Short mmCIF file of C-alpha atoms in Angstrom, two decimals:
data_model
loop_
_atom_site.label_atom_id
_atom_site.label_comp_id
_atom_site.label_asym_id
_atom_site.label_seq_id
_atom_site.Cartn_x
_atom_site.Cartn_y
_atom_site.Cartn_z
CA UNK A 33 -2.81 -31.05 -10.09
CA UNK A 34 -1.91 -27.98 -8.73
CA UNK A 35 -4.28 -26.91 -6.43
CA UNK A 36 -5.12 -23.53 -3.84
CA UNK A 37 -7.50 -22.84 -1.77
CA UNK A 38 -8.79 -19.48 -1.38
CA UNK A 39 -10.40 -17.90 1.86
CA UNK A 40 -12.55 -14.88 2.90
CA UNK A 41 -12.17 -13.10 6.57
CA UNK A 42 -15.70 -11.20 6.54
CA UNK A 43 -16.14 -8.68 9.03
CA UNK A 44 -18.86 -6.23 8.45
CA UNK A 45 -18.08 -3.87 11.03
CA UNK A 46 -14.49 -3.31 9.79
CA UNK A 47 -13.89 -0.29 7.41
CA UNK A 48 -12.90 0.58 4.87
CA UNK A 49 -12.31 -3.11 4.46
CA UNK A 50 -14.91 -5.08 5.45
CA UNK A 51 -13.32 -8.47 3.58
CA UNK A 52 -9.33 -9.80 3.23
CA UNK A 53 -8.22 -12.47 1.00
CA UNK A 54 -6.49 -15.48 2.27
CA UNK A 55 -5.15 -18.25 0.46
CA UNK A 56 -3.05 -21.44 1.02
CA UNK A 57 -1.46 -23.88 -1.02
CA UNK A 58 -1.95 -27.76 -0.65
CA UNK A 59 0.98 -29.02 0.10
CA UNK A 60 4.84 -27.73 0.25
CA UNK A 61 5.01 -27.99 -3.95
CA UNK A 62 2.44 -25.10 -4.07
CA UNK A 63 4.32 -23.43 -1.35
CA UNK A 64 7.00 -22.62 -3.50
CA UNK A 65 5.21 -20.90 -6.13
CA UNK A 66 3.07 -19.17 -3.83
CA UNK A 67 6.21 -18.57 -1.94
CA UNK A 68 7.45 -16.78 -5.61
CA UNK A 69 4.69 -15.26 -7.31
CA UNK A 70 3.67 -13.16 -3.89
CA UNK A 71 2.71 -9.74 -4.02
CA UNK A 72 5.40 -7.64 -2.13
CA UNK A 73 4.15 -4.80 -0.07
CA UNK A 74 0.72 -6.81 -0.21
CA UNK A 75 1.24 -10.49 1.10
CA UNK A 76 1.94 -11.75 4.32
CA UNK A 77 2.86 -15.34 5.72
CA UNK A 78 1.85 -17.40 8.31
CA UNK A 79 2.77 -20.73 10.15
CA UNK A 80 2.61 -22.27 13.05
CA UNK A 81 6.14 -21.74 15.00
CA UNK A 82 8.71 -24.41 15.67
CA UNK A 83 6.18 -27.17 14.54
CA UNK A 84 5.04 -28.33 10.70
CA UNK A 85 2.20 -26.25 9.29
CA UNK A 86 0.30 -24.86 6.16
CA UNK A 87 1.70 -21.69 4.80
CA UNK A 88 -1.03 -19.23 5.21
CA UNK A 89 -0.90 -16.43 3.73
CA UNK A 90 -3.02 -12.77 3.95
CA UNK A 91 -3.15 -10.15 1.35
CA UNK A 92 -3.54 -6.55 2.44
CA UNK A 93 -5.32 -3.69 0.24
CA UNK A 94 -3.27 -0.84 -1.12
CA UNK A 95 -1.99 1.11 1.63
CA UNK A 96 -2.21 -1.04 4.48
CA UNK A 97 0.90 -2.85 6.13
CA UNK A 98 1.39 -5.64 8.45
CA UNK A 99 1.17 -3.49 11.49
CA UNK A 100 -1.85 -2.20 10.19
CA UNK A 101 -3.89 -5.56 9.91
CA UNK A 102 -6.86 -5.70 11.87
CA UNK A 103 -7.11 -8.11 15.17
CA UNK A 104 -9.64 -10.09 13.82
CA UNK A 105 -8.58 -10.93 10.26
CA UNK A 106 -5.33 -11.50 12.41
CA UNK A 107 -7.10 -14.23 14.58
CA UNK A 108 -8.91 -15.50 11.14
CA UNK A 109 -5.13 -16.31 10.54
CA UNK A 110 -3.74 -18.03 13.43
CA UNK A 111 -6.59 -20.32 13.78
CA UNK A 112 -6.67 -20.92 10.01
CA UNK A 113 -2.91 -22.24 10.27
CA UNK A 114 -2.96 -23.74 13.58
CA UNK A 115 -5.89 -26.12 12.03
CA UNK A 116 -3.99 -26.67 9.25
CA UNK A 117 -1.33 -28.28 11.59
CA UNK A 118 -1.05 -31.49 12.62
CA UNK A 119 0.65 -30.85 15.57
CA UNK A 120 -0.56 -27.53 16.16
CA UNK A 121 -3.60 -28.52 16.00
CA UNK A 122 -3.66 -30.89 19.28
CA UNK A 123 -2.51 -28.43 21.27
CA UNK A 124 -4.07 -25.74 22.95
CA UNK A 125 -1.50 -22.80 23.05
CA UNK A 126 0.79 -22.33 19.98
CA UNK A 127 2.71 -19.43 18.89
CA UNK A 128 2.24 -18.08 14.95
CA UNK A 129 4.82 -16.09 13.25
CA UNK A 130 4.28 -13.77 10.55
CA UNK A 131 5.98 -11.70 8.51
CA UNK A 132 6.19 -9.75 4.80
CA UNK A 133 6.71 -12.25 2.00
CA UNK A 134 9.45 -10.27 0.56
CA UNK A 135 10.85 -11.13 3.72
CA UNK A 136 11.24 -15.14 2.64
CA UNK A 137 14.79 -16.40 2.27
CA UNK A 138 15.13 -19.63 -0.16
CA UNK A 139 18.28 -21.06 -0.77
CA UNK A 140 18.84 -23.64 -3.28
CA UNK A 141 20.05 -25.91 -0.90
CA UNK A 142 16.65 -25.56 0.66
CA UNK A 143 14.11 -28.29 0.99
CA UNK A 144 10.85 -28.23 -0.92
CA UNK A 145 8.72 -25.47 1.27
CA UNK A 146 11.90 -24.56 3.38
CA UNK A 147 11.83 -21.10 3.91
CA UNK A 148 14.17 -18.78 6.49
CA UNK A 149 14.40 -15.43 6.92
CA UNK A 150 16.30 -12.32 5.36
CA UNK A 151 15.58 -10.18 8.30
CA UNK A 152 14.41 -11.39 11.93
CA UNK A 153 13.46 -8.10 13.03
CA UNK A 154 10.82 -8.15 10.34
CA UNK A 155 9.12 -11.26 11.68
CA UNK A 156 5.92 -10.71 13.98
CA UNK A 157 4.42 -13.34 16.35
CA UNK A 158 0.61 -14.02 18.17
CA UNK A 159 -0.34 -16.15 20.59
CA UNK A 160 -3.26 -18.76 20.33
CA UNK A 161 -3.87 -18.98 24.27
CA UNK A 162 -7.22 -21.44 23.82
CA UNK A 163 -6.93 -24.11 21.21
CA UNK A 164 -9.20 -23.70 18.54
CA UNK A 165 -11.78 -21.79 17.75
CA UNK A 166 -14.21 -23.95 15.72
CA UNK A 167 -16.68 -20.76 15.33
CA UNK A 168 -13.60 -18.89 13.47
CA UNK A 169 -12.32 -22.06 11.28
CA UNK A 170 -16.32 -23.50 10.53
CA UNK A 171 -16.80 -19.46 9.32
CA UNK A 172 -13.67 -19.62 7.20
CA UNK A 173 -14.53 -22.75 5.83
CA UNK A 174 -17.44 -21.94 4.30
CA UNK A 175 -16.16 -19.34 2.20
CA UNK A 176 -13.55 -21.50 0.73
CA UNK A 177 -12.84 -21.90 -2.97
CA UNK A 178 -10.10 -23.73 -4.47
CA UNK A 179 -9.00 -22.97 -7.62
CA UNK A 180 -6.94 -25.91 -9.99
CA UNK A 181 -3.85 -24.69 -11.92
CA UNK A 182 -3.94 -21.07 -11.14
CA UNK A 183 -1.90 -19.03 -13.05
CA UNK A 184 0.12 -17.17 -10.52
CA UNK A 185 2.61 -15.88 -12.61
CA UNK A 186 0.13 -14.49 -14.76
CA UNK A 187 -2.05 -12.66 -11.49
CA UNK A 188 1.86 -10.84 -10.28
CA UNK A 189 2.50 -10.05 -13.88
CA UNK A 190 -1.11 -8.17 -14.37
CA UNK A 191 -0.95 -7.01 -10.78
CA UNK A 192 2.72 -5.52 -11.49
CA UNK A 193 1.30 -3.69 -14.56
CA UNK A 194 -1.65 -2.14 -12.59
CA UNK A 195 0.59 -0.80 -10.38
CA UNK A 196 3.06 0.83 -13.06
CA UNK A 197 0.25 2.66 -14.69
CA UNK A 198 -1.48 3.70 -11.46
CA UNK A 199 2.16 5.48 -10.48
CA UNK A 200 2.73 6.47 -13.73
CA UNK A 201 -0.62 7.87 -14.04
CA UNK A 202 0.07 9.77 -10.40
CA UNK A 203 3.17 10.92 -11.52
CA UNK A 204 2.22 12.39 -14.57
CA UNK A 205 -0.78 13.94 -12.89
CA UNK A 206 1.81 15.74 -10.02
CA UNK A 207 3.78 16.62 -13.26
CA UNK A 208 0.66 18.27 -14.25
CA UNK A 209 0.16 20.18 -11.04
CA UNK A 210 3.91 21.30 -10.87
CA UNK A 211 3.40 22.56 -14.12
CA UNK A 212 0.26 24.69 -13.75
CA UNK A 213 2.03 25.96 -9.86
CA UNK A 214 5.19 27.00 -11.82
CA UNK A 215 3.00 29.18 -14.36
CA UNK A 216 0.76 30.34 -11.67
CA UNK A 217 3.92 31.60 -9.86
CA UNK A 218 5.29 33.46 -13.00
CA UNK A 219 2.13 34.85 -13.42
CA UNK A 220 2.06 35.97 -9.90
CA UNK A 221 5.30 37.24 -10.35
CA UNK A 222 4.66 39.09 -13.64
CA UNK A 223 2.03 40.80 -11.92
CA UNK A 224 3.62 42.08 -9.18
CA UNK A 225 6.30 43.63 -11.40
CA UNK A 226 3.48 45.07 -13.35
CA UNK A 227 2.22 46.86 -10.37
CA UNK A 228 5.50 47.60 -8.72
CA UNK A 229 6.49 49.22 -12.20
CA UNK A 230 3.01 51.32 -11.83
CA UNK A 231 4.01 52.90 -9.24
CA UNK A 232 7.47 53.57 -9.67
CA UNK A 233 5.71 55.43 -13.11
CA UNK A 234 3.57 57.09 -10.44
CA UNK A 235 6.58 58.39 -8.02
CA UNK A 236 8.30 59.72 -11.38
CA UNK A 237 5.45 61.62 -12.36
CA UNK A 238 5.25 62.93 -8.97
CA UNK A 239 8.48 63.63 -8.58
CA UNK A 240 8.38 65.73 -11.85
CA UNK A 241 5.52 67.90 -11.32
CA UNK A 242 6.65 68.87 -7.97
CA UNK A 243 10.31 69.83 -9.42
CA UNK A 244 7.93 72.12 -12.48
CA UNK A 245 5.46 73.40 -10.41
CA UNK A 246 6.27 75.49 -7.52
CA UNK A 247 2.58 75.66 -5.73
CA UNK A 248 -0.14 73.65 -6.47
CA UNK A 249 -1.79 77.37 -7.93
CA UNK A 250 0.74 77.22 -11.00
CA UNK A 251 0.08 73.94 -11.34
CA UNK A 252 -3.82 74.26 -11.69
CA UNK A 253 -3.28 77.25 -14.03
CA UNK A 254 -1.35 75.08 -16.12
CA UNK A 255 -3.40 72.35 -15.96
CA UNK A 256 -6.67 74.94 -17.31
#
């Protein structure tokens, strides 16, 4: 069976997010589906560097990037993959890269959960300076679920489709707001012609009484 298991990085005093969703497959099969149904903009991958590991992997909310992730669901991380190492395990310093998911190369001439990069720049890295953190993984642990046959292809299509409407929607609503700017401007406009055309009426008017009138006596007797 395919299997994932799902994990929570709870901080209360972290806002606006107080929770992040991690998840990791259960062996390299799941890797590769995880590997291709991941959210781009939203997922980010972990291992452990240079030795075998998990793939970990983070999502971020709307709007946030992987520069943006805070230090401690960053630690929640790097222990969860270092204990999910063999190797990495034993040891008390290991180095964890990271990087964008988008940012996954896979060849087909690629092993089963053999993964390189498309852009090394891209690819971020944290230290684990005291072996591991048994507080961190026992708190992760607890919170883990793990889901049988998930339908990952399913979760990118629906998540795809929330996002088209949600920029559709905020395009149509800027469309909106052009719209009623542009008429507000013409009206503007239309106005100040009105009142520029007032008193160009006025000058005339002016301009033709004094030319009639030759003091303002005539132009009172006149006028009763």
């Amino acid at each position: 069976k395919d299997m994932v298991l799902y994990y929570e990085s709870k901080h209360a005093d972290l806002s606006p997010h107080p929770s992040y969703l991690i998840y990791v497959g259960k062996d390299k099969f799941e890797n590769e589906d995880l590997i291709r149904f991941s959210w781009p903009e939203q997922d980010v991958w972990f291992h452990v560097d240079d030795l075998s590991s998990a793939h970990v992997y983070l999502r971020l909310h709307d709007g946030e990037t992987i520069d943006s992730i805070p230090p401690k669901v960053l630690l929640d991380c790097a222990q969860l993959v270092k204990y999910n190492s063999i190797e990495g395990n034993k040891r008390e310093k290991v180095d964890v890269v990271y990087t964008p998911c988008e940012n996954l190369l896979k060849k087909s001439s690629f092993e089963v959960g053999q993964v390189a990069y498309k852009d090394e720049s891209l690819v971020l890295k944290t230290r684990i300076k005291d072996g591991r953190n048994n507080d961190i993984v026992n708190r992760l642990n607890r919170t883990k679920t793990i889901k049988e046959n998930p339908d990952l292809e399913n979760e990118k299509r629906e998540r795809d489709e929330r996002l088209k409407r949600k920029k559709r929607e905020h395009f149509e609503k800027e469309e909106k707001k052009r719209k009623e700017e542009e008429e507000q401007l013409k009206l503007d406009v239309m106005a100040r012609d009105y009142e520029r055309l007032n008193i160009e009426e006025k000058k005339v008017t002016n301009k033709e009484m004094s030319a009639k009138y030759e003091s303002y006596e005539e132009a009172e007797e006149d006028f009763m």
